Amino acid sequence: MQNFSDDTHVQNEDDLALQTYFKTGISPDDVSAVFPLRRGQPVLQAFTALFHGGFNGVLLRLLVLRELTADVDSPSLSRADINTKLGYLEPEALETVLARLRSTGLLNWDASQSVYRIAPTARNVLSAIESLLQVEENNDQAEMSYMLTQVAGAQAVGGVSVEQLHHLLGRLIELTEEFSDAIASGSEFQLRAAQQKWHTACDWVEKGSQIIHAITHDERADAATHKAAQAIGRAQSALLNMQGMFSRALNQIERQRVHLGQSGLSTTDIKTWLLQKDDLAALADEALAQPVTPLFITPSEMIDVAESELLSHRVSAIAGALPVGENAISVANDDSDALHELDHWLNLLHKTDAKEKPVALQDILLPANFAIASYRASMLPLLGDANESALQGATGTLARLPLIFNSKDKMQKLHDPHIAAMSIANLSFVERSETASESTSTLAPNRETP
């Protein structure tokens, strides 16, 4: 009865101490987020027992506990076994650690058999720590493996929580923002590092897609769990769609890269070489034979020099003779294959009878190889174009045809040696006063033919 009263007194003191951190009139029991933390007090106290104090003390306690739990042949350990296993430690230090583990309930002393037994809480805490150490050892740049492992394990035993899903969702959103900042920076080095980290994150996303799919189709999960899993799916899609953004940013940097003459060296190569140097100032040692001597001039001298330069340029421009005229380079008539193909296609369109029934797109573009069919498809938006119809030439004739192009956002497969699929579309008859659609068609080449 005395022990129970002491525990109650300590509990009341803890409640009063916690109350001091909250505003007046607000009790810790009124905050819903406090309850799960209080419920997990035994586990949190186990972590406190291990990690309270300096790093060396924490390391020693973890070392002793890991060594004791490593012996799985026997569920109990005598003091002689412990002394033998940890013989490399000072007896006083070992006794201090054992006393702390006993007082915090991580290590139980069985007086009837004079042996020590590892508490289940200690094994759970060590298991969590081992998972974190394993993640650090594997160098997971995306830092997603631990959270995904926890979600996968909880899903396997049917106990995944909304908080675990929120942690994973938060990490996905953080990675997306981090990659967006790297793309917006315009720095090639940041882009390369972010792209490598993105590849690591995508590997974990592919592994976690099946887990998220299982959660969304689990009838036992509540609405909050389903909502969190769907949000993770959307975040994963946003993360995977960043590949195009990385490619465009790197291509833009590649176009802007400056090369030094014919040496083959670029500014990126020089920056990479400079980043490898520990002391950039040392590169200038003995590089200059004499110190730089600055020269100063007054504004009046600057005006005199500028005026003389301006007048000399004007005199040379007036005195100079006009250049000798040259004959303009004659340009041959453009008899390209494209124009011949357009004339041939116009003859086919003139013969098309679309008044009774719309003509399918494949009947207009085919038979032809992929290049010719693509060229014909690119001309279809000109049908009914008011600006183009006012011009002369083959394209103007095409624009004035009484045809309209109708397209759907769907594809259909074709039995053609060159075209594997094509948009579902047709050409129909229309009065010249109407305007044709601005839609475009899509072709997919047949990869099976050379």
XYZ file of N, CA and C in Angstrom, residues 265-394:
390
model
N 37.350 21.947 -73.108
C 37.008 22.222 -71.709
C 35.832 23.184 -71.652
N 34.982 22.984 -70.669
C 33.840 23.855 -70.470
C 33.927 24.479 -69.088
N 33.048 25.441 -68.849
C 33.016 26.081 -67.538
C 32.657 25.080 -66.442
N 31.878 24.066 -66.779
C 31.539 23.035 -65.789
C 32.770 22.241 -65.390
N 33.610 21.907 -66.357
C 34.839 21.171 -66.045
C 35.741 21.981 -65.116
N 35.852 23.279 -65.391
C 36.712 24.128 -64.557
C 36.134 24.255 -63.148
N 34.812 24.403 -63.035
C 34.203 24.519 -61.713
C 34.378 23.224 -60.929
N 34.243 22.088 -61.619
C 34.457 20.802 -60.942
C 35.888 20.690 -60.431
N 36.845 21.134 -61.225
C 38.255 21.086 -60.816
C 38.508 22.017 -59.635
N 37.889 23.205 -59.640
C 38.071 24.142 -58.537
C 37.445 23.628 -57.240
N 36.319 22.929 -57.354
C 35.675 22.393 -56.159
C 36.517 21.309 -55.492
N 37.385 20.683 -56.243
C 38.244 19.644 -55.683
C 39.453 20.206 -54.950
N 39.686 21.508 -55.056
C 40.820 22.136 -54.399
C 40.412 22.607 -53.005
N 41.249 22.286 -52.030
C 40.963 22.692 -50.656
C 41.269 24.169 -50.419
N 42.312 24.670 -51.058
C 42.738 26.057 -50.845
C 42.810 26.751 -52.199
N 41.754 27.498 -52.547
C 41.737 28.185 -53.838
C 42.748 29.333 -53.878
N 42.985 29.967 -52.728
C 43.927 31.090 -52.709
C 45.340 30.637 -53.041
N 45.663 29.374 -52.741
C 47.018 28.879 -53.022
C 47.290 28.778 -54.510
N 46.260 28.760 -55.339
C 46.477 28.683 -56.789
C 47.138 29.950 -57.329
N 46.986 31.056 -56.618
C 47.577 32.316 -57.073
C 49.002 32.515 -56.588
N 49.526 31.577 -55.795
C 50.906 31.723 -55.311
C 51.887 31.670 -56.478
N 52.767 32.693 -56.541
C 53.808 32.795 -57.569
C 53.223 32.820 -58.976
N 51.948 33.175 -59.090
C 51.349 33.276 -60.426
C 51.645 34.626 -61.063
N 51.874 35.671 -60.234
C 52.163 37.004 -60.743
C 53.604 37.360 -60.413
N 54.345 37.758 -61.453
C 55.745 38.131 -61.234
C 55.857 39.460 -60.520
N 54.937 40.375 -60.800
C 54.952 41.686 -60.166
C 53.553 41.998 -59.666
N 53.468 42.769 -58.608
C 52.125 43.145 -58.128
C 51.433 44.072 -59.120
N 50.117 44.045 -59.122
C 49.342 44.891 -60.025
C 49.400 46.334 -59.534
N 49.759 47.253 -60.442
C 49.833 48.668 -60.110
C 48.615 49.369 -60.688
N 47.719 49.863 -59.874
C 46.524 50.528 -60.405
C 46.868 51.886 -61.006
N 46.149 52.250 -62.076
C 46.303 53.550 -62.728
C 45.021 54.343 -62.524
N 45.161 55.614 -62.147
C 44.020 56.475 -61.884
C 44.035 57.635 -62.861
N 42.844 57.978 -63.410
C 42.706 59.121 -64.309
C 41.534 59.956 -63.823
N 41.597 61.230 -64.167
C 40.542 62.152 -63.739
C 39.404 62.140 -64.745
N 38.223 62.596 -64.349
C 37.097 62.652 -65.296
C 37.371 63.510 -66.528
N 38.158 64.573 -66.385
C 38.454 65.430 -67.539
C 39.223 64.660 -68.599
N 40.195 63.874 -68.180
C 40.957 63.075 -69.146
C 40.069 62.035 -69.819
N 39.151 61.460 -69.069
C 38.253 60.476 -69.645
C 37.374 61.106 -70.725
N 36.890 62.349 -70.489
C 36.067 63.029 -71.489
C 36.875 63.331 -72.737
N 38.134 63.782 -72.584
C 38.973 64.084 -73.748
C 39.196 62.848 -74.605
N 39.489 61.700 -73.947
C 39.732 60.473 -74.692
C 38.468 60.021 -75.416
N 37.325 60.114 -74.737
C 36.070 59.694 -75.352
C 35.717 60.573 -76.537
N 35.968 61.899 -76.434
C 35.643 62.813 -77.528
C 36.519 62.547 -78.741
N 37.807 62.320 -78.518
C 38.702 62.044 -79.648
C 38.335 60.730 -80.335
N 37.976 59.725 -79.578
C 37.584 58.457 -80.174
C 36.310 58.616 -81.005
N 35.338 59.381 -80.495
C 34.085 59.587 -81.216
C 34.333 60.322 -82.533
N 35.151 61.390 -82.511
C 35.420 62.149 -83.727
C 36.189 61.331 -84.743
N 37.122 60.502 -84.286
C 37.898 59.685 -85.233
C 37.007 58.678 -85.943
N 36.038 58.135 -85.252
C 35.127 57.185 -85.877
C 34.226 57.876 -86.897
N 33.787 59.123 -86.607
C 32.942 59.851 -87.545
C 33.702 60.201 -88.817
N 34.949 60.631 -88.681
C 35.747 60.993 -89.846
C 35.991 59.779 -90.729
N 36.322 58.660 -90.131
C 36.572 57.460 -90.918
C 35.308 56.976 -91.612
N 34.148 57.189 -90.987
C 32.904 56.763 -91.618
C 32.561 57.634 -92.813
N 32.850 58.973 -92.731
C 32.543 59.877 -93.840
C 33.526 59.677 -94.984
N 34.791 59.503 -94.655
C 35.817 59.386 -95.687
C 35.813 58.029 -96.370
N 35.257 57.057 -95.763
C 35.288 55.727 -96.347
C 34.398 55.613 -97.570
N 34.832 54.799 -98.541
C 34.069 54.594 -99.776
C 33.028 53.519 -99.570
N 31.984 53.593 -100.407
C 30.944 52.589 -100.320
C 31.472 51.246 -100.807
N 31.009 50.176 -100.275
C 31.495 48.868 -100.741
C 31.024 48.578 -102.150
N 31.802 47.765 -102.838
C 31.486 47.383 -104.211
C 30.260 46.469 -104.212
N 29.341 46.747 -105.120
C 28.133 45.948 -105.195
C 28.405 44.538 -105.692
N 27.601 43.623 -105.264
C 27.712 42.233 -105.678
C 26.352 41.739 -106.142
N 26.407 40.796 -107.077
C 25.172 40.210 -107.571
C 24.544 39.312 -106.514
N 23.233 39.398 -106.433
C 22.536 38.547 -105.475
C 22.636 37.089 -105.892
N 22.722 36.247 -104.916
C 22.820 34.811 -105.177
C 21.478 34.314 -105.678
N 21.513 33.672 -106.823
C 20.277 33.149 -107.401
C 19.821 31.939 -106.607
N 18.527 31.878 -106.387
C 17.927 30.782 -105.631
C 17.077 29.954 -106.578
N 17.362 28.706 -106.625
C 16.615 27.821 -107.514
C 15.213 27.610 -106.976
N 14.325 27.247 -107.896
C 12.951 26.956 -107.487
C 12.929 25.797 -106.500
N 12.086 25.955 -105.535
C 11.985 24.926 -104.495
C 11.137 23.767 -105.001
N 11.806 22.721 -105.453
C 11.111 21.520 -105.926
C 11.296 20.390 -104.926
N 11.121 20.715 -103.648
C 11.361 19.711 -102.620
C 10.328 18.609 -102.701
N 10.699 17.481 -102.119
C 9.786 16.336 -102.103
C 8.521 16.655 -101.327
N 8.646 17.559 -100.310
C 7.473 17.882 -99.504
C 6.383 18.544 -100.343
N 6.790 19.484 -101.258
C 5.793 20.140 -102.097
C 5.164 19.172 -103.081
N 5.964 18.288 -103.643
C 5.404 17.270 -104.533
C 4.417 16.387 -103.784
N 4.770 16.028 -102.559
C 3.875 15.191 -101.766
C 2.596 15.938 -101.433
N 2.696 17.261 -101.155
C 1.513 18.049 -100.862
C 0.593 18.143 -102.074
N 1.173 18.346 -103.275
C 0.349 18.391 -104.488
C -0.350 17.053 -104.716
N 0.383 15.965 -104.495
C -0.223 14.648 -104.697
C -1.357 14.426 -103.693
N -1.148 14.874 -102.462
C -2.175 14.682 -101.425
C -3.392 15.556 -101.679
N -3.182 16.774 -102.257
C -4.304 17.637 -102.599
C -5.193 17.000 -103.656
N -4.572 16.310 -104.602
C -5.366 15.616 -105.612
C -6.232 14.536 -104.968
N -5.668 13.840 -103.968
C -6.451 12.809 -103.277
C -7.594 13.432 -102.482
N -7.343 14.588 -101.826
C -8.389 15.241 -101.052
C -9.510 15.782 -101.935
N -9.154 16.270 -103.143
C -10.175 16.755 -104.066
C -11.119 15.625 -104.477
N -10.576 14.421 -104.550
C -11.389 13.282 -104.966
C -12.173 12.670 -103.799
N -11.911 13.163 -102.590
C -12.596 12.608 -101.422
C -14.052 13.072 -101.379
N -14.950 12.129 -101.252
C -16.381 12.439 -101.187
C -16.823 12.351 -99.735
N -16.805 13.499 -99.040
C -17.176 13.530 -97.628
C -18.558 14.123 -97.399
N -19.295 14.363 -98.458
C -20.630 14.953 -98.281
C -21.606 13.954 -97.687
N -21.553 12.727 -98.176
C -22.498 11.725 -97.705
C -22.122 11.181 -96.332
N -20.825 10.915 -96.136
C -20.377 10.255 -94.919
C -18.962 10.719 -94.595
N -18.671 11.028 -93.342
C -17.290 11.428 -92.991
C -16.293 10.324 -93.345
N -15.132 10.749 -93.762
C -14.078 9.825 -94.162
C -13.124 9.652 -92.987
N -12.823 8.397 -92.650
C -11.924 8.125 -91.522
C -10.527 8.663 -91.794
N -9.831 9.021 -90.731
C -8.506 9.634 -90.867
C -7.507 8.697 -91.522
N -7.555 7.401 -91.182
C -6.586 6.476 -91.760
C -6.767 6.327 -93.268
N -8.011 6.536 -93.774
C -8.236 6.467 -95.216
C -7.674 7.681 -95.928
N -7.456 8.771 -95.208
C -6.907 9.991 -95.805
C -5.379 9.979 -95.769
N -4.813 9.506 -94.658
C -3.351 9.551 -94.484
C -2.643 8.333 -95.060
N -3.310 7.205 -95.135
C -2.692 5.969 -95.571
C -3.245 5.560 -96.927
N -2.513 4.753 -97.699
C -1.240 4.110 -97.339
C -0.052 5.045 -97.539
N 0.862 5.001 -96.617
C 2.085 5.805 -96.683
C 2.976 5.349 -95.547
N 4.273 5.692 -95.658
C 5.164 5.382 -94.558
C 4.956 6.393 -93.437
N 5.676 6.204 -92.313
C 5.446 7.051 -91.142
C 5.799 8.507 -91.412
N 6.849 8.783 -92.168
C 7.266 10.163 -92.430
C 6.212 10.899 -93.249
N 5.704 10.263 -94.319
C 4.709 10.922 -95.162
C 3.399 11.088 -94.413
N 2.994 10.056 -93.646
C 1.755 10.162 -92.893
C 1.843 11.264 -91.837
N 2.993 11.401 -91.204
C 3.166 12.473 -90.220
C 3.109 13.840 -90.883
N 3.705 13.943 -92.092
C 3.667 15.219 -92.809
C 2.229 15.579 -93.177
N 1.479 14.598 -93.652
C 0.080 14.867 -93.994
C -0.720 15.276 -92.754
N -0.480 14.576 -91.640
C -1.203 14.907 -90.415
C -0.881 16.316 -89.927
N 0.353 16.775 -90.151
C 0.713 18.117 -89.720
C 0.029 19.194 -90.544
N -0.450 18.849 -91.750
C -1.142 19.811 -92.599
C -2.631 19.941 -92.260
N -3.190 18.990 -91.508
C -4.626 18.988 -91.244
C -5.112 20.241 -90.501
N -4.380 20.816 -89.545
C -4.880 22.029 -88.879
C -5.060 23.222 -89.803
N -4.507 23.182 -91.038
C -4.667 24.295 -91.971
C -6.046 24.328 -92.606
N -6.796 23.216 -92.507
C -8.138 23.198 -93.099
C -9.022 24.251 -92.438
N -9.552 25.169 -93.263
C -10.425 26.216 -92.743
C -9.705 27.370 -92.097
N -8.371 27.421 -92.148
C -7.626 28.529 -91.558
C -7.858 29.789 -92.383
N -8.432 30.821 -91.750
C -8.785 32.035 -92.488
C -7.553 32.762 -93.001
N -6.519 32.844 -92.219
C -5.307 33.541 -92.649
C -4.618 32.808 -93.786
N -4.560 31.500 -93.688
C -3.871 30.719 -94.710
C -4.676 30.685 -96.009
N -6.009 30.670 -95.917
C -6.831 30.594 -97.120
C -6.732 31.847 -97.976
N -6.281 32.962 -97.393
C -6.125 34.192 -98.162
C -4.840 34.215 -98.969
N -3.959 33.228 -98.766
C -2.680 33.184 -99.468
C -2.768 32.312 -100.701
N -1.749 32.453 -101.541
C -1.657 31.638 -102.740
C -0.772 30.424 -102.456
N -0.835 29.451 -103.338
C 0.007 28.277 -103.183
C -0.772 27.068 -102.718
N -0.017 25.970 -102.524
C -0.656 24.698 -102.180
C -1.300 24.738 -100.809
